[in-house]
Amino acid sequence: MAYLNEYNRSIESPAEFWAEKAEALEWFKKPEAILSVDDNGIDRWFADGEMNTAYMALDYHVNSGRGDQVAIYYDSPVTDTKKAYTYSELRDQVASFAGALKAQGVEKGDRVVVYMPMIPEAAVAMLACARLGAIHSVVFGGFAPNELAVRIDDAEPKVIVTASCGIEIQKVIPYKPMLDKAIELSAHKPKNCIVFQRPQVVAEMTEGRDLDWVEAVSKAEPADCTPVKGTDPLYVLYTSGTTGKPKGVVRDNGGHAVALRYSMKAIYDMEPGDVFWAASDVGWVVGHSYIVYGPLLAGLSTVFYEGKPVRTPDAGAFWRVCEEYKVKGLFSAPTAFRAIRKEDPESECLKPYDLSSLKYIFMAGERLDPPTYHWVKDLLGLPVVDHWWQTETGWAICGNLMGVDPQEPKPGSSTLPTPGFNVQILDGKGNELGANEQGNVAIKRPLPPGCLPTVWGDFERFRTSYLTIFDGYYVSGDGGYKDDDGYVFIMGRTDDVINVAGHRLSTGEMEEVVADHPAVAECAVIGIADSLKGQNPVGLVLLKDGVELDEKELEAELVAMVRKEIGAVACFRQAIVVNRLPKTRSGKILRKLLRQIADGEEYSVPSTIDDPASLPEISEIMGSHGIGK
Ligand code: COA
Ligand code: AMP
């Protein structure tokens, strides 16, 4: 059992195991302190190693003869553009843009916010930060100005990099007015903004603050790689927690590079020169790890796709890209495949394409439901690999190691723990549970390389959100179980985080927005099952006494508020007025129960409930809106 050998070694001798994996990369100074403990008492990897992630991802390959290989294929059906960048070209563009950032005073440790659509310049900006030892924080383009402002205030960037617009199928979305609004809302003001002008929209520039990308690059000297320590941060990526304030997940340079380099072979079975396509967005962790860093660290060619699985122009888009670039591994969210199946149930759009290069399909971002698993498996006849991970870990916690020892898959399971992750199922008191018992999915510390060592600027939040719940464990926030063979089944979040079309969102955050409406006394936002997007948020609102209004109008206003405050990506489209919300005697809304009613699941009435009669009533109201029946 090659898997068991690999896994057991990683758990029994972690330092030895990861020291060996670190050899695959070119360090400026090899680490000697493989696993150490920092001042906060957190296990850290490669603390005394010296390196530069952009050097490992680009210069190293150019220096070792891979300069003419394509690093990035850019394919944009929404602008009818295709381009390829070799490793040499990408390295040069990154060095030039790093020079432009440096000219604006960006130095090691400074933050740079990147608010960009899926264009290669987004990768150039990220890698340029890495080259300077600066810390990038990419914000997904679907977020509204307010969300961007919250992140600007937390990260306090010296410079913000943006583009004039993004394109959503046929809709052109101007980014610059959103950035201007965000800067108006934020207390922290960046020194400069660098704007990449796209032909679809010319952004208006603010005199003295905004710089044109092309002009800034033309005036700058290319910058060299700045050596950083293994534990110096590479980036901060914000992710939804249970409150309105997102958590800034910090990623180290050293552990990140080692874990991703290892995963590209071990999990994805990719060899240098292969083509890998993660059909996601750079604004999410999948985009960071597997559109940009992982493939480049491993000397692959990566595909940057600015389009959707459907409607750009049809449900054959994925298959076209796979044929055109000879993609060997395709990674996306189950929702993308459900969208393709819905639009093209007979798979007519697949027929024209030769997919002989394609060897694997990988899925993550949400649970891979067995019907979608079977549909894709039967359609393509290839291994379909479900793997479970989170922004916090940066790479898969559980999966099926295609490059080590592929296991027989079990639909509904993300297979076995990945080397380095000691996954345990715990009861409410932190006791380890046996096979087939459902509980909290936790990881026994130390976490392997690549996982977050803290939350940006708030170590206490990191400790209390993840580490103090069960002593000695990192708590994932997911519930699930292991079967008799140790296969892990992730069944969903145990907190108020939901997954909509593979996007992680906080219902708590939506509640804060809905509760701001002058007519609303109280509300609960819950994620309910959706056959396309996995889950969709629905608001249940209680009006203030004496308020009378048209419910449809109220719904439209609430939808507009969430869109304005959080963004279109929240997909908040339904709000229902209720007479009361089920609560415990201490006043806590029973959200889990509401979700069970909404999904038509069996539920037991908790003994702590204050008003049991609220349940049939709320079930009736939801039913009249087509929910739960
Ligand atoms: N910039 C601006 N707006 C964006 C955006 C971006 N980068 N991404 C999404 N939006 C907007 C969409 O235009 C849409 O707006 P609308 O309400 O005005 O129509 C809204 O946010 C919801 O978008 P989305 O959830 O993507 O729904 P969709 O109907 O456009 O597409 C899918 C549905 C399934 C095709 C799409 O969600 C998809 O491709 N998902 C793949 C999953 C994925 O990439 N997950 C990442 C983790 S692997
Ligand atoms: P994100 O941080 O945006 O990547 O979202 C992480 C969350 O998505 C996890 O905590 C899970 O709830 C869910 N998730 C991701 N991948 C899977 C998977 N393969 N199976 C089940 N849930 C998943």
Short mmCIF file of N, CA, C and O in Angstrom, two decimals, residues 201-303:
data_model
loop_
_atom_site.label_atom_id
_atom_site.label_comp_id
_atom_site.label_asym_id
_atom_site.label_seq_id
_atom_site.Cartn_x
_atom_site.Cartn_y
_atom_site.Cartn_z
N VAL A 201 -13.75 49.19 -21.63
CA VAL A 201 -14.11 50.36 -20.80
C VAL A 201 -12.83 51.12 -20.50
O VAL A 201 -11.82 50.51 -20.14
N VAL A 202 -12.88 52.43 -20.66
CA VAL A 202 -11.72 53.22 -20.25
C VAL A 202 -12.05 53.82 -18.88
O VAL A 202 -13.01 54.57 -18.74
N ALA A 203 -11.25 53.46 -17.89
CA ALA A 203 -11.52 53.95 -16.53
C ALA A 203 -11.06 55.38 -16.38
O ALA A 203 -10.02 55.77 -16.92
N GLU A 204 -11.83 56.14 -15.64
CA GLU A 204 -11.40 57.51 -15.33
C GLU A 204 -10.37 57.47 -14.23
O GLU A 204 -10.54 56.73 -13.26
N MET A 205 -9.33 58.27 -14.38
CA MET A 205 -8.23 58.20 -13.41
C MET A 205 -8.29 59.37 -12.43
O MET A 205 -8.66 60.48 -12.82
N THR A 206 -7.91 59.10 -11.20
CA THR A 206 -7.85 60.17 -10.21
C THR A 206 -6.43 60.73 -10.22
O THR A 206 -5.46 60.00 -9.93
N GLU A 207 -6.36 61.98 -10.57
CA GLU A 207 -5.07 62.68 -10.67
C GLU A 207 -4.25 62.53 -9.38
O GLU A 207 -4.80 62.67 -8.28
N GLY A 208 -3.00 62.19 -9.55
CA GLY A 208 -2.12 62.13 -8.37
C GLY A 208 -2.18 60.80 -7.63
O GLY A 208 -1.33 60.53 -6.79
N ARG A 209 -3.21 60.00 -7.88
CA ARG A 209 -3.31 58.71 -7.18
C ARG A 209 -3.23 57.53 -8.14
O ARG A 209 -2.57 56.53 -7.88
N ASP A 210 -3.92 57.66 -9.28
CA ASP A 210 -4.04 56.52 -10.18
C ASP A 210 -2.98 56.54 -11.28
O ASP A 210 -2.67 57.60 -11.84
N LEU A 211 -2.47 55.37 -11.57
CA LEU A 211 -1.45 55.24 -12.62
C LEU A 211 -1.90 54.22 -13.64
O LEU A 211 -2.51 53.21 -13.28
N ASP A 212 -1.57 54.47 -14.88
CA ASP A 212 -1.89 53.52 -15.93
C ASP A 212 -0.85 52.39 -15.90
O ASP A 212 0.35 52.64 -15.82
N TRP A 213 -1.33 51.17 -15.95
CA TRP A 213 -0.44 49.98 -15.87
C TRP A 213 0.70 50.07 -16.88
O TRP A 213 1.87 49.95 -16.54
N VAL A 214 0.33 50.29 -18.17
CA VAL A 214 1.33 50.25 -19.25
C VAL A 214 2.37 51.35 -19.04
O VAL A 214 3.58 51.12 -19.17
N GLU A 215 1.89 52.52 -18.68
CA GLU A 215 2.79 53.65 -18.47
C GLU A 215 3.71 53.38 -17.28
O GLU A 215 4.92 53.62 -17.34
N ALA A 216 3.12 52.87 -16.21
CA ALA A 216 3.92 52.61 -15.00
C ALA A 216 5.02 51.59 -15.29
O ALA A 216 6.17 51.75 -14.84
N VAL A 217 4.68 50.58 -16.09
CA VAL A 217 5.67 49.55 -16.41
C VAL A 217 6.76 50.13 -17.32
O VAL A 217 7.95 49.85 -17.15
N SER A 218 6.33 50.97 -18.29
CA SER A 218 7.31 51.48 -19.26
C SER A 218 8.35 52.37 -18.57
O SER A 218 9.48 52.48 -19.04
N LYS A 219 7.98 52.98 -17.46
CA LYS A 219 8.94 53.89 -16.79
C LYS A 219 9.82 53.17 -15.78
O LYS A 219 10.76 53.75 -15.25
N ALA A 220 9.46 51.90 -15.46
CA ALA A 220 10.15 51.25 -14.34
C ALA A 220 11.29 50.34 -14.80
O ALA A 220 11.28 49.84 -15.92
N GLU A 221 12.24 50.15 -13.91
CA GLU A 221 13.32 49.18 -14.11
C GLU A 221 12.84 47.83 -13.62
O GLU A 221 12.26 47.76 -12.52
N PRO A 222 13.08 46.73 -14.35
CA PRO A 222 12.69 45.41 -13.82
C PRO A 222 13.32 45.18 -12.43
O PRO A 222 14.44 45.61 -12.19
N ALA A 223 12.55 44.54 -11.55
CA ALA A 223 13.05 44.31 -10.19
C ALA A 223 13.51 42.87 -10.01
O ALA A 223 12.94 41.95 -10.58
N ASP A 224 14.54 42.71 -9.18
CA ASP A 224 15.04 41.37 -8.85
C ASP A 224 14.18 40.71 -7.78
O ASP A 224 13.36 41.37 -7.16
N CYS A 225 14.46 39.43 -7.54
CA CYS A 225 13.73 38.71 -6.49
C CYS A 225 14.29 39.08 -5.12
O CYS A 225 15.51 39.00 -4.92
N THR A 226 13.44 39.43 -4.20
CA THR A 226 13.86 39.72 -2.83
C THR A 226 13.79 38.44 -2.01
O THR A 226 12.73 37.83 -1.93
N PRO A 227 14.90 38.02 -1.39
CA PRO A 227 14.82 36.80 -0.56
C PRO A 227 13.92 37.02 0.66
O PRO A 227 13.94 38.09 1.27
N VAL A 228 13.11 36.02 0.95
CA VAL A 228 12.26 36.07 2.15
C VAL A 228 12.49 34.79 2.95
O VAL A 228 13.02 33.81 2.43
N LYS A 229 12.05 34.81 4.20
CA LYS A 229 12.12 33.61 5.03
C LYS A 229 10.95 32.69 4.70
O LYS A 229 9.89 33.16 4.26
N GLY A 230 11.11 31.41 4.98
CA GLY A 230 10.03 30.46 4.75
C GLY A 230 8.73 30.86 5.43
O GLY A 230 7.64 30.61 4.92
N THR A 231 8.85 31.51 6.59
CA THR A 231 7.64 31.87 7.34
C THR A 231 7.14 33.29 7.05
O THR A 231 6.17 33.72 7.65
N ASP A 232 7.80 34.01 6.14
CA ASP A 232 7.27 35.33 5.76
C ASP A 232 6.00 35.13 4.94
O ASP A 232 5.94 34.23 4.11
N PRO A 233 5.00 36.00 5.16
CA PRO A 233 3.74 35.80 4.42
C PRO A 233 3.86 36.11 2.93
O PRO A 233 4.50 37.08 2.53
N LEU A 234 3.19 35.27 2.14
CA LEU A 234 3.11 35.47 0.69
C LEU A 234 1.83 36.23 0.35
O LEU A 234 1.82 37.11 -0.49
N TYR A 235 0.75 35.82 1.01
CA TYR A 235 -0.51 36.51 0.74
C TYR A 235 -1.47 36.42 1.90
O TYR A 235 -1.29 35.62 2.83
N VAL A 236 -2.49 37.29 1.82
CA VAL A 236 -3.63 37.23 2.73
C VAL A 236 -4.86 37.08 1.84
O VAL A 236 -5.02 37.84 0.88
N LEU A 237 -5.67 36.09 2.13
CA LEU A 237 -6.90 35.90 1.34
C LEU A 237 -8.08 35.86 2.31
O LEU A 237 -8.09 35.05 3.23
N TYR A 238 -9.02 36.76 2.07
CA TYR A 238 -10.15 36.86 3.00
C TYR A 238 -11.20 35.81 2.68
O TYR A 238 -11.48 35.54 1.51
N THR A 239 -11.74 35.23 3.73
CA THR A 239 -12.78 34.22 3.53
C THR A 239 -13.90 34.45 4.53
O THR A 239 -13.69 35.05 5.59
N SER A 240 -15.10 33.99 4.16
CA SER A 240 -16.26 34.25 5.00
C SER A 240 -16.20 33.44 6.28
O SER A 240 -15.94 32.24 6.26
N GLY A 241 -16.45 34.12 7.36
CA GLY A 241 -16.61 33.45 8.65
C GLY A 241 -18.08 33.52 9.02
O GLY A 241 -18.93 33.68 8.14
N THR A 242 -18.34 33.43 10.31
CA THR A 242 -19.75 33.45 10.70
C THR A 242 -20.24 34.87 10.97
O THR A 242 -21.42 35.09 11.10
N THR A 243 -19.33 35.83 11.04
CA THR A 243 -19.76 37.21 11.28
C THR A 243 -19.56 38.03 10.01
O THR A 243 -19.06 37.52 9.00
N GLY A 244 -19.92 39.32 10.11
CA GLY A 244 -19.78 40.20 8.96
C GLY A 244 -18.34 40.46 8.58
O GLY A 244 -18.04 40.86 7.47
N LYS A 245 -17.43 40.24 9.51
CA LYS A 245 -16.03 40.57 9.21
C LYS A 245 -15.31 39.34 8.67
O LYS A 245 -15.18 38.33 9.38
N PRO A 246 -14.87 39.38 7.42
CA PRO A 246 -14.18 38.20 6.87
C PRO A 246 -12.83 37.97 7.56
O PRO A 246 -12.27 38.90 8.14
N LYS A 247 -12.36 36.74 7.48
CA LYS A 247 -11.08 36.42 8.11
C LYS A 247 -9.97 36.49 7.07
O LYS A 247 -10.09 35.89 6.00
N GLY A 248 -8.88 37.16 7.42
CA GLY A 248 -7.74 37.24 6.50
C GLY A 248 -6.83 36.04 6.72
O GLY A 248 -6.02 36.02 7.65
N VAL A 249 -6.97 35.04 5.87
CA VAL A 249 -6.15 33.84 5.98
C VAL A 249 -4.74 34.16 5.49
O VAL A 249 -4.56 34.64 4.37
N VAL A 250 -3.76 33.93 6.36
CA VAL A 250 -2.37 34.25 6.03
C VAL A 250 -1.68 33.00 5.48
O VAL A 250 -1.84 31.91 6.04
N ARG A 251 -0.95 33.17 4.41
CA ARG A 251 -0.22 32.04 3.83
C ARG A 251 1.27 32.33 3.84
O ARG A 251 1.71 33.37 3.33
N ASP A 252 2.05 31.40 4.38
CA ASP A 252 3.51 31.52 4.38
C ASP A 252 4.10 31.22 3.01
O ASP A 252 3.53 30.43 2.26
N ASN A 253 5.27 31.77 2.73
CA ASN A 253 5.94 31.44 1.46
C ASN A 253 6.43 30.00 1.40
O ASN A 253 6.15 29.28 0.44
N GLY A 254 7.14 29.55 2.45
CA GLY A 254 7.84 28.26 2.37
C GLY A 254 6.91 27.06 2.37
O GLY A 254 6.97 26.22 1.46
N GLY A 255 6.06 26.99 3.39
CA GLY A 255 5.15 25.84 3.50
C GLY A 255 4.24 25.74 2.30
O GLY A 255 3.97 24.65 1.77
N HIS A 256 3.79 26.90 1.82
CA HIS A 256 2.91 26.97 0.66
C HIS A 256 3.59 26.36 -0.56
O HIS A 256 3.03 25.50 -1.25
N ALA A 257 4.83 26.81 -0.83
CA ALA A 257 5.53 26.32 -2.03
C ALA A 257 5.75 24.81 -1.95
O ALA A 257 5.52 24.08 -2.92
N VAL A 258 6.16 24.34 -0.77
CA VAL A 258 6.46 22.90 -0.63
C VAL A 258 5.17 22.08 -0.78
O VAL A 258 5.15 21.07 -1.50
N ALA A 259 4.12 22.52 -0.10
CA ALA A 259 2.86 21.74 -0.15
C ALA A 259 2.30 21.71 -1.56
O ALA A 259 1.88 20.65 -2.05
N LEU A 260 2.30 22.86 -2.24
CA LEU A 260 1.72 22.88 -3.59
C LEU A 260 2.56 22.07 -4.58
O LEU A 260 2.02 21.36 -5.42
N ARG A 261 3.87 22.20 -4.45
CA ARG A 261 4.75 21.46 -5.36
C ARG A 261 4.51 19.96 -5.19
O ARG A 261 4.40 19.21 -6.15
N TYR A 262 4.40 19.55 -3.93
CA TYR A 262 4.15 18.13 -3.63
C TYR A 262 2.79 17.69 -4.17
O TYR A 262 2.66 16.65 -4.81
N SER A 263 1.78 18.53 -3.94
CA SER A 263 0.42 18.14 -4.32
C SER A 263 0.26 17.98 -5.82
O SER A 263 -0.53 17.16 -6.28
N MET A 264 1.00 18.76 -6.59
CA MET A 264 0.81 18.72 -8.05
C MET A 264 1.10 17.32 -8.59
O MET A 264 0.46 16.88 -9.53
N LYS A 265 2.07 16.65 -7.98
CA LYS A 265 2.37 15.27 -8.41
C LYS A 265 1.51 14.28 -7.61
O LYS A 265 0.83 13.42 -8.17
N ALA A 266 1.54 14.43 -6.28
CA ALA A 266 0.91 13.40 -5.43
C ALA A 266 -0.61 13.31 -5.67
O ALA A 266 -1.14 12.22 -5.87
N ILE A 267 -1.27 14.44 -5.66
CA ILE A 267 -2.74 14.41 -5.80
C ILE A 267 -3.15 14.42 -7.26
O ILE A 267 -4.02 13.64 -7.69
N TYR A 268 -2.52 15.31 -8.05
CA TYR A 268 -3.02 15.56 -9.41
C TYR A 268 -2.26 14.77 -10.49
O TYR A 268 -2.63 14.83 -11.66
N ASP A 269 -1.17 14.11 -10.10
CA ASP A 269 -0.36 13.32 -11.03
C ASP A 269 0.15 14.13 -12.23
O ASP A 269 0.12 13.65 -13.37
N MET A 270 0.58 15.35 -11.97
CA MET A 270 1.07 16.21 -13.06
C MET A 270 2.59 16.19 -13.08
O MET A 270 3.23 16.28 -12.04
N GLU A 271 3.14 16.12 -14.29
CA GLU A 271 4.59 16.16 -14.50
C GLU A 271 4.93 17.49 -15.19
O GLU A 271 4.08 18.01 -15.93
N PRO A 272 6.15 17.99 -15.00
CA PRO A 272 6.53 19.22 -15.70
C PRO A 272 6.18 19.11 -17.20
O PRO A 272 6.40 18.06 -17.82
N GLY A 273 5.63 20.18 -17.75
CA GLY A 273 5.25 20.18 -19.17
C GLY A 273 3.78 19.84 -19.40
O GLY A 273 3.22 20.15 -20.45
N ASP A 274 3.13 19.21 -18.43
CA ASP A 274 1.70 18.89 -18.57
C ASP A 274 0.85 20.16 -18.50
O ASP A 274 1.29 21.19 -17.97
N VAL A 275 -0.39 20.05 -19.00
CA VAL A 275 -1.30 21.20 -18.96
C VAL A 275 -2.38 20.95 -17.91
O VAL A 275 -3.05 19.91 -17.93
N PHE A 276 -2.52 21.89 -17.00
CA PHE A 276 -3.49 21.78 -15.91
C PHE A 276 -4.45 22.95 -16.00
O PHE A 276 -4.04 24.09 -16.22
N TRP A 277 -5.73 22.67 -15.81
CA TRP A 277 -6.71 23.75 -15.87
C TRP A 277 -7.63 23.71 -14.66
O TRP A 277 -8.42 22.78 -14.50
N ALA A 278 -7.48 24.71 -13.82
CA ALA A 278 -8.44 24.89 -12.73
C ALA A 278 -9.43 25.95 -13.20
O ALA A 278 -9.08 27.12 -13.34
N ALA A 279 -10.65 25.50 -13.49
CA ALA A 279 -11.68 26.43 -13.98
C ALA A 279 -12.33 27.09 -12.78
O ALA A 279 -13.36 26.66 -12.30
N SER A 280 -11.67 28.12 -12.28
CA SER A 280 -12.16 28.84 -11.10
C SER A 280 -11.81 30.31 -11.33
O SER A 280 -11.78 30.76 -12.47
N ASP A 281 -11.54 31.02 -10.27
CA ASP A 281 -11.24 32.45 -10.39
C ASP A 281 -10.08 32.76 -9.44
O ASP A 281 -10.04 32.21 -8.33
N VAL A 282 -9.20 33.66 -9.84
CA VAL A 282 -8.06 34.00 -8.98
C VAL A 282 -8.50 34.58 -7.64
O VAL A 282 -7.72 34.63 -6.69
N GLY A 283 -9.74 35.03 -7.56
CA GLY A 283 -10.24 35.59 -6.30
C GLY A 283 -10.50 34.55 -5.23
O GLY A 283 -10.72 34.90 -4.08
N TRP A 284 -10.50 33.28 -5.58
CA TRP A 284 -10.73 32.21 -4.61
C TRP A 284 -9.44 31.45 -4.36
O TRP A 284 -8.50 31.50 -5.16
N VAL A 285 -9.44 30.65 -3.31
CA VAL A 285 -8.21 29.91 -2.98
C VAL A 285 -7.85 28.92 -4.09
O VAL A 285 -6.67 28.70 -4.37
N VAL A 286 -8.84 28.34 -4.74
CA VAL A 286 -8.55 27.40 -5.83
C VAL A 286 -7.75 28.13 -6.91
O VAL A 286 -6.80 27.58 -7.48
N GLY A 287 -8.12 29.36 -7.17
CA GLY A 287 -7.40 30.15 -8.17
C GLY A 287 -5.97 30.44 -7.73
O GLY A 287 -5.03 30.36 -8.53
N HIS A 288 -5.78 30.81 -6.45
CA HIS A 288 -4.43 31.07 -5.95
C HIS A 288 -3.56 29.81 -6.11
O HIS A 288 -2.47 29.87 -6.65
N SER A 289 -4.09 28.71 -5.57
CA SER A 289 -3.26 27.50 -5.48
C SER A 289 -3.11 26.79 -6.82
O SER A 289 -2.03 26.29 -7.13
N TYR A 290 -4.21 26.71 -7.60
CA TYR A 290 -4.13 25.81 -8.76
C TYR A 290 -4.37 26.46 -10.12
O TYR A 290 -4.35 25.76 -11.13
N ILE A 291 -4.58 27.80 -10.15
CA ILE A 291 -4.46 28.48 -11.45
C ILE A 291 -3.06 29.08 -11.51
O ILE A 291 -2.38 29.02 -12.52
N VAL A 292 -2.62 29.65 -10.37
CA VAL A 292 -1.35 30.38 -10.40
C VAL A 292 -0.19 29.56 -9.82
O VAL A 292 0.66 29.05 -10.56
N TYR A 293 -0.14 29.44 -8.49
CA TYR A 293 1.11 28.97 -7.87
C TYR A 293 1.46 27.50 -8.10
O TYR A 293 2.59 27.18 -8.45
N GLY A 294 0.51 26.61 -7.86
CA GLY A 294 0.82 25.17 -7.95
C GLY A 294 1.37 24.79 -9.32
O GLY A 294 2.48 24.23 -9.44
N PRO A 295 0.61 25.09 -10.40
CA PRO A 295 1.10 24.70 -11.73
C PRO A 295 2.45 25.32 -12.08
O PRO A 295 3.31 24.66 -12.67
N LEU A 296 2.66 26.58 -11.70
CA LEU A 296 3.93 27.22 -12.08
C LEU A 296 5.08 26.67 -11.24
O LEU A 296 6.18 26.46 -11.75
N LEU A 297 4.84 26.43 -9.96
CA LEU A 297 5.91 25.84 -9.14
C LEU A 297 6.34 24.49 -9.70
O LEU A 297 7.49 24.09 -9.59
N ALA A 298 5.38 23.79 -10.32
CA ALA A 298 5.68 22.44 -10.83
C ALA A 298 6.08 22.43 -12.30
O ALA A 298 6.25 21.36 -12.89
N GLY A 299 6.22 23.62 -12.91
CA GLY A 299 6.67 23.67 -14.31
C GLY A 299 5.62 23.20 -15.30
O GLY A 299 5.94 22.67 -16.36
N LEU A 300 4.34 23.39 -14.97
CA LEU A 300 3.27 23.00 -15.88
C LEU A 300 2.87 24.19 -16.75
O LEU A 300 3.37 25.29 -16.58
N SER A 301 1.91 23.97 -17.65
CA SER A 301 1.24 25.09 -18.33
C SER A 301 -0.14 25.18 -17.70
O SER A 301 -0.83 24.17 -17.55
N THR A 302 -0.54 26.40 -17.33
CA THR A 302 -1.83 26.58 -16.67
C THR A 302 -2.77 27.35 -17.59
O THR A 302 -2.30 28.16 -18.41
N VAL A 303 -4.06 27.08 -17.47
CA VAL A 303 -5.03 27.78 -18.33
C VAL A 303 -5.75 28.84 -17.52
O VAL A 303 -6.25 28.57 -16.43
#
